[in-house]
Amino acid sequence: MATTMTSPKKQNGLVTFFNQNRGMLILLGFLLLLPFFLTLLTGQSVSDLLSNKAGQSKFYQGLAIEIFILAVYALSYDLLLGITGLLSFGHALFYGVGAYLTGIMLKSFGWSLLGTVAFVALMGVVLSLAVSIVLPRVKGITFTLVTLGIAQVFNVIIQSRELVDYAGAEIGLQGVTIPDWINPSTHRLRFYYLALLFMFFIYFAYRRFVNSPTGKVCVAVRENENRATMLGFNTFYFKLIALIISGVTASLAGAMHAVFHPIIQPGISDIGFTIAALLMVLMGGIGTLSGAIVGAATYRLLSFIFEREFGEISQVIIGMLYVLIVLYLPYGIVGTWKLKSFEIEEGRKKLMKLIGLNKE
């Protein structure tokens, strides 16, 4: 009888992947089971969960979906700022374009969802190329201001009276027709798993990119672009690649926003929403990728809890808490944890050596 054998190289690769991503894989497993845990905590049955019955379990699934979408958006910003060192104040442009294009194509033109998503991804590439025109000419704060200006132009256009029939002006785009098979109102659990798997797919794809030769050059650009240029790298192309990947990802996150939220409001494309991405990345740990997910969860859960408990004054409290996090966790939650873990491990090795249990 023939037997199937796994090559040692492939097996070692799987073991290495698991060891390097143990924490994220455990988190994935927990989140896969989370809806069923929520039924126990809220007193609902599994049949209620599977039949999409209204209740607290369904509400908390919706809150988790918002976190997953924000996490993808934060990951896209972390690739741009944390990995490549490009500070943009117009990143919400991609998210807003993705959301509005999805809503308009589905509602006004009757496109299919898959065709719309493909079009959104294509427009993410086009917008990235448009923004990249300024990359060879401007750097630093100038690039930041240019991206802010481009995003604000889109924000003004989307609220103009000429597009009111398509975009809804300042009221927002309403009445988007979502295909029933993915409608979060009727298939919340299905959309929950779709958003969850999308978030982890983006995370692992980004992790692979960062560990690739191209990703390492992007990190070198962040650390010292002049030195990278002296070593013979055309830094423009590497920044362009990072910008395209980041822009397409943010656009797809915007498309998911349009499918999940009943109203697409112009606020998702202004500077405030870009600052939200910056806050998520700073809170989680800039340049860590996993910190973007932790930062998105922290940002959304803090907003939810404080708004429920304190109402309008919650924004003041949340703002003060953000300041404290930045002051006392300058490397973010994940960044600080990694730093402390390294120090703890070094201390453990020294202690073991002192008591004679470590012969190295």
Coordinates of N, CA and C in Angstrom, one line a residue, residues 158-258:
I158 N -17.2 64.3 -2.6 CA -18.2 63.3 -2.3 C -19.4 63.9 -1.6
Q159 N -19.2 65.1 -1.0 CA -20.3 65.8 -0.4 C -20.9 66.9 -1.3
S160 N -20.5 67.0 -2.5 CA -21.0 68.0 -3.4 C -22.4 67.7 -3.8
R161 N -23.1 68.8 -4.2 CA -24.5 68.7 -4.6 C -24.7 67.9 -5.9
E162 N -23.6 68.0 -6.7 CA -23.7 67.3 -8.0 C -23.7 65.8 -7.9
L163 N -23.2 65.3 -6.8 CA -23.2 63.8 -6.6 C -24.2 63.4 -5.6
V164 N -25.1 64.2 -5.2 CA -26.1 63.9 -4.2 C -26.9 62.6 -4.5
D165 N -27.2 62.4 -5.8 CA -28.0 61.3 -6.2 C -27.2 60.0 -6.0
Y166 N -25.9 60.1 -6.1 CA -25.1 58.9 -6.0 C -24.5 58.7 -4.6
A167 N -24.0 59.8 -4.0 CA -23.2 59.7 -2.7 C -24.0 60.2 -1.5
G168 N -25.1 60.9 -1.7 CA -25.9 61.3 -0.6 C -25.4 62.6 0.1
A169 N -24.4 63.2 -0.5 CA -23.8 64.5 0.1 C -23.5 64.3 1.6
E170 N -23.8 65.3 2.4 CA -23.3 65.2 3.8 C -24.2 64.2 4.6
I171 N -25.3 63.8 4.1 CA -26.1 62.8 4.8 C -25.5 61.4 4.8
G172 N -24.9 61.1 3.6 CA -24.3 59.8 3.5 C -25.1 59.0 2.5
L173 N -24.5 57.9 2.0 CA -25.1 57.0 1.1 C -25.9 55.9 1.8
Q174 N -27.1 55.8 1.5 CA -28.0 54.9 2.2 C -28.7 54.0 1.2
G175 N -29.3 52.9 1.7 CA -30.0 52.0 0.9 C -29.2 51.1 -0.1
V176 N -28.0 50.8 0.3 CA -27.2 49.9 -0.5 C -27.8 48.5 -0.5
T177 N -27.9 48.0 -1.7 CA -28.5 46.6 -1.8 C -27.3 45.6 -1.7
I178 N -27.4 44.8 -0.7 CA -26.4 43.8 -0.4 C -26.9 42.4 -0.8
P179 N -26.1 41.6 -1.6 CA -26.5 40.2 -1.9 C -26.9 39.4 -0.6
D180 N -27.9 38.7 -0.7 CA -28.5 38.0 0.5 C -27.4 37.0 1.1
W181 N -26.6 36.4 0.2 CA -25.7 35.4 0.8 C -24.7 35.9 1.7
I182 N -24.4 37.2 1.6 CA -23.4 37.8 2.5 C -23.9 39.0 3.3
N183 N -25.2 39.2 3.2 CA -25.9 40.3 4.0 C -25.7 40.1 5.5
P184 N -25.0 41.0 6.2 CA -24.7 40.8 7.6 C -26.0 40.9 8.5
S185 N -27.0 41.4 7.9 CA -28.3 41.5 8.7 C -29.0 40.2 8.8
T186 N -28.9 39.4 7.7 CA -29.5 38.1 7.7 C -28.6 36.9 7.9
H187 N -27.3 37.2 7.6 CA -26.2 36.1 7.8 C -25.0 36.7 8.6
R188 N -25.3 37.1 9.8 CA -24.3 37.8 10.6 C -23.1 36.9 10.9
L189 N -23.4 35.6 11.2 CA -22.3 34.7 11.6 C -21.4 34.4 10.3
R190 N -22.0 34.3 9.2 CA -21.2 34.1 7.9 C -20.3 35.3 7.7
F191 N -20.9 36.5 7.8 CA -20.1 37.7 7.6 C -19.0 37.8 8.6
Y192 N -19.3 37.4 9.8 CA -18.3 37.4 10.9 C -17.0 36.6 10.5
Y193 N -17.3 35.4 10.0 CA -16.1 34.5 9.7 C -15.4 35.0 8.4
L194 N -16.2 35.6 7.5 CA -15.5 36.2 6.3 C -14.6 37.3 6.7
A195 N -15.1 38.2 7.6 CA -14.3 39.3 8.0 C -13.1 38.9 8.8
L196 N -13.3 37.9 9.7 CA -12.2 37.3 10.5 C -11.1 36.7 9.6
L197 N -11.5 35.9 8.6 CA -10.5 35.2 7.8 C -9.8 36.2 6.9
F198 N -10.5 37.3 6.4 CA -9.9 38.3 5.6 C -8.9 39.1 6.4
M199 N -9.1 39.4 7.7 CA -8.2 40.1 8.5 C -6.9 39.2 8.7
F200 N -7.0 37.9 9.0 CA -5.9 37.1 9.2 C -5.1 36.8 7.9
F201 N -5.8 36.8 6.8 CA -5.2 36.6 5.5 C -4.3 37.8 5.2
I202 N -4.8 39.0 5.4 CA -4.0 40.2 5.2 C -2.8 40.3 6.2
Y203 N -3.0 39.9 7.4 CA -1.9 39.9 8.4 C -0.8 39.0 7.9
F204 N -1.1 37.7 7.6 CA -0.1 36.7 7.2 C 0.6 37.1 5.9
A205 N -0.2 37.7 4.9 CA 0.3 38.2 3.7 C 1.3 39.3 3.9
Y206 N 0.9 40.2 4.8 CA 1.8 41.3 5.2 C 3.1 40.8 5.9
R207 N 2.9 39.9 6.8 CA 4.1 39.3 7.5 C 5.1 38.7 6.4
R208 N 4.5 38.0 5.5 CA 5.4 37.4 4.4 C 6.1 38.5 3.6
F209 N 5.3 39.6 3.3 CA 5.9 40.6 2.5 C 7.1 41.3 3.3
V210 N 6.8 41.6 4.6 CA 7.9 42.2 5.4 C 9.1 41.4 5.5
N211 N 9.0 40.1 5.5 CA 10.1 39.2 5.6 C 10.8 38.9 4.3
S212 N 10.2 39.4 3.2 CA 10.8 39.2 1.9 C 11.9 40.2 1.6
P213 N 12.7 39.9 0.6 CA 13.8 40.9 0.3 C 13.2 42.3 0.0
T214 N 12.0 42.4 -0.7 CA 11.4 43.7 -0.9 C 11.0 44.4 0.4
G215 N 10.4 43.6 1.3 CA 10.0 44.2 2.5 C 11.2 44.7 3.4
K216 N 12.3 43.9 3.3 CA 13.5 44.3 4.0 C 14.1 45.7 3.5
V217 N 14.0 45.9 2.2 CA 14.4 47.1 1.6 C 13.5 48.3 2.1
C218 N 12.2 48.0 2.2 CA 11.2 49.0 2.7 C 11.6 49.4 4.1
V219 N 12.0 48.4 4.9 CA 12.4 48.7 6.3 C 13.7 49.6 6.2
A220 N 14.6 49.2 5.3 CA 15.8 50.0 5.2 C 15.5 51.5 4.8
V221 N 14.5 51.6 3.9 CA 14.1 53.0 3.5 C 13.6 53.8 4.7
R222 N 12.8 53.1 5.6 CA 12.3 53.7 6.8 C 13.5 54.1 7.7
E223 N 14.5 53.3 7.9 CA 15.6 53.6 8.8 C 16.5 54.7 8.2
N224 N 16.9 54.5 7.0 CA 17.8 55.5 6.4 C 17.7 55.4 4.9
E225 N 16.9 56.3 4.3 CA 16.6 56.2 2.8 C 17.9 56.6 2.1
N226 N 18.7 57.5 2.6 CA 19.9 57.9 1.8 C 20.9 56.8 1.8
R227 N 21.0 56.0 2.9 CA 21.9 54.9 2.8 C 21.4 53.8 1.9
A228 N 20.1 53.6 1.9 CA 19.5 52.6 0.9 C 19.8 53.0 -0.5
T229 N 19.8 54.3 -0.8 CA 20.1 54.8 -2.1 C 21.5 54.6 -2.5
M230 N 22.4 54.8 -1.5 CA 23.8 54.6 -1.7 C 24.2 53.1 -2.0
L231 N 23.4 52.2 -1.4 CA 23.6 50.8 -1.7 C 23.1 50.4 -3.0
G232 N 22.5 51.3 -3.8 CA 22.1 51.0 -5.1 C 20.6 50.7 -5.4
F233 N 19.8 50.9 -4.3 CA 18.4 50.6 -4.4 C 17.6 51.9 -4.9
N234 N 16.8 51.7 -5.9 CA 15.9 52.9 -6.3 C 14.7 52.9 -5.3
T235 N 14.8 53.7 -4.3 CA 13.8 53.7 -3.2 C 12.4 54.1 -3.7
F236 N 12.3 54.8 -4.8 CA 11.0 55.2 -5.3 C 10.1 53.9 -5.6
Y237 N 10.7 52.9 -6.2 CA 10.0 51.7 -6.6 C 9.5 51.0 -5.4
F238 N 10.3 50.9 -4.3 CA 10.0 50.2 -3.1 C 8.9 50.9 -2.4
K239 N 9.0 52.2 -2.3 CA 7.9 53.0 -1.7 C 6.6 52.9 -2.5
L240 N 6.7 52.8 -3.8 CA 5.5 52.7 -4.7 C 4.9 51.3 -4.4
I241 N 5.7 50.2 -4.3 CA 5.1 48.9 -4.0 C 4.3 48.9 -2.7
A242 N 5.0 49.5 -1.7 CA 4.3 49.6 -0.4 C 3.0 50.4 -0.4
L243 N 3.1 51.5 -1.2 CA 1.9 52.4 -1.3 C 0.8 51.6 -2.0
I244 N 1.1 50.9 -3.0 CA 0.0 50.2 -3.8 C -0.6 49.1 -2.9
I245 N 0.2 48.3 -2.3 CA -0.3 47.2 -1.4 C -1.2 47.8 -0.3
S246 N -0.7 48.9 0.3 CA -1.4 49.6 1.4 C -2.7 50.2 0.9
G247 N -2.7 50.8 -0.3 CA -3.9 51.4 -0.8 C -4.9 50.4 -1.2
V248 N -4.5 49.3 -1.8 CA -5.5 48.3 -2.2 C -6.1 47.7 -1.0
T249 N -5.3 47.4 0.1 CA -5.8 46.8 1.3 C -6.8 47.8 2.0
A250 N -6.5 49.1 2.1 CA -7.4 50.0 2.7 C -8.7 50.1 1.9
S251 N -8.6 50.1 0.5 CA -9.8 50.2 -0.3 C -10.7 49.0 -0.1
L252 N -10.1 47.8 0.1 CA -10.9 46.6 0.3 C -11.6 46.6 1.7
A253 N -10.8 47.2 2.7 CA -11.4 47.4 4.0 C -12.6 48.3 3.9
G254 N -12.5 49.4 3.1 CA -13.6 50.3 2.8 C -14.8 49.5 2.2
A255 N -14.5 48.6 1.3 CA -15.6 47.8 0.7 C -16.4 47.0 1.7
M256 N -15.6 46.4 2.6 CA -16.3 45.6 3.7 C -17.1 46.6 4.6
H257 N -16.6 47.8 4.8 CA -17.4 48.8 5.6 C -18.7 49.0 4.9
A258 N -18.7 49.2 3.6 CA -19.9 49.5 2.9 C -20.9 48.3 3.0

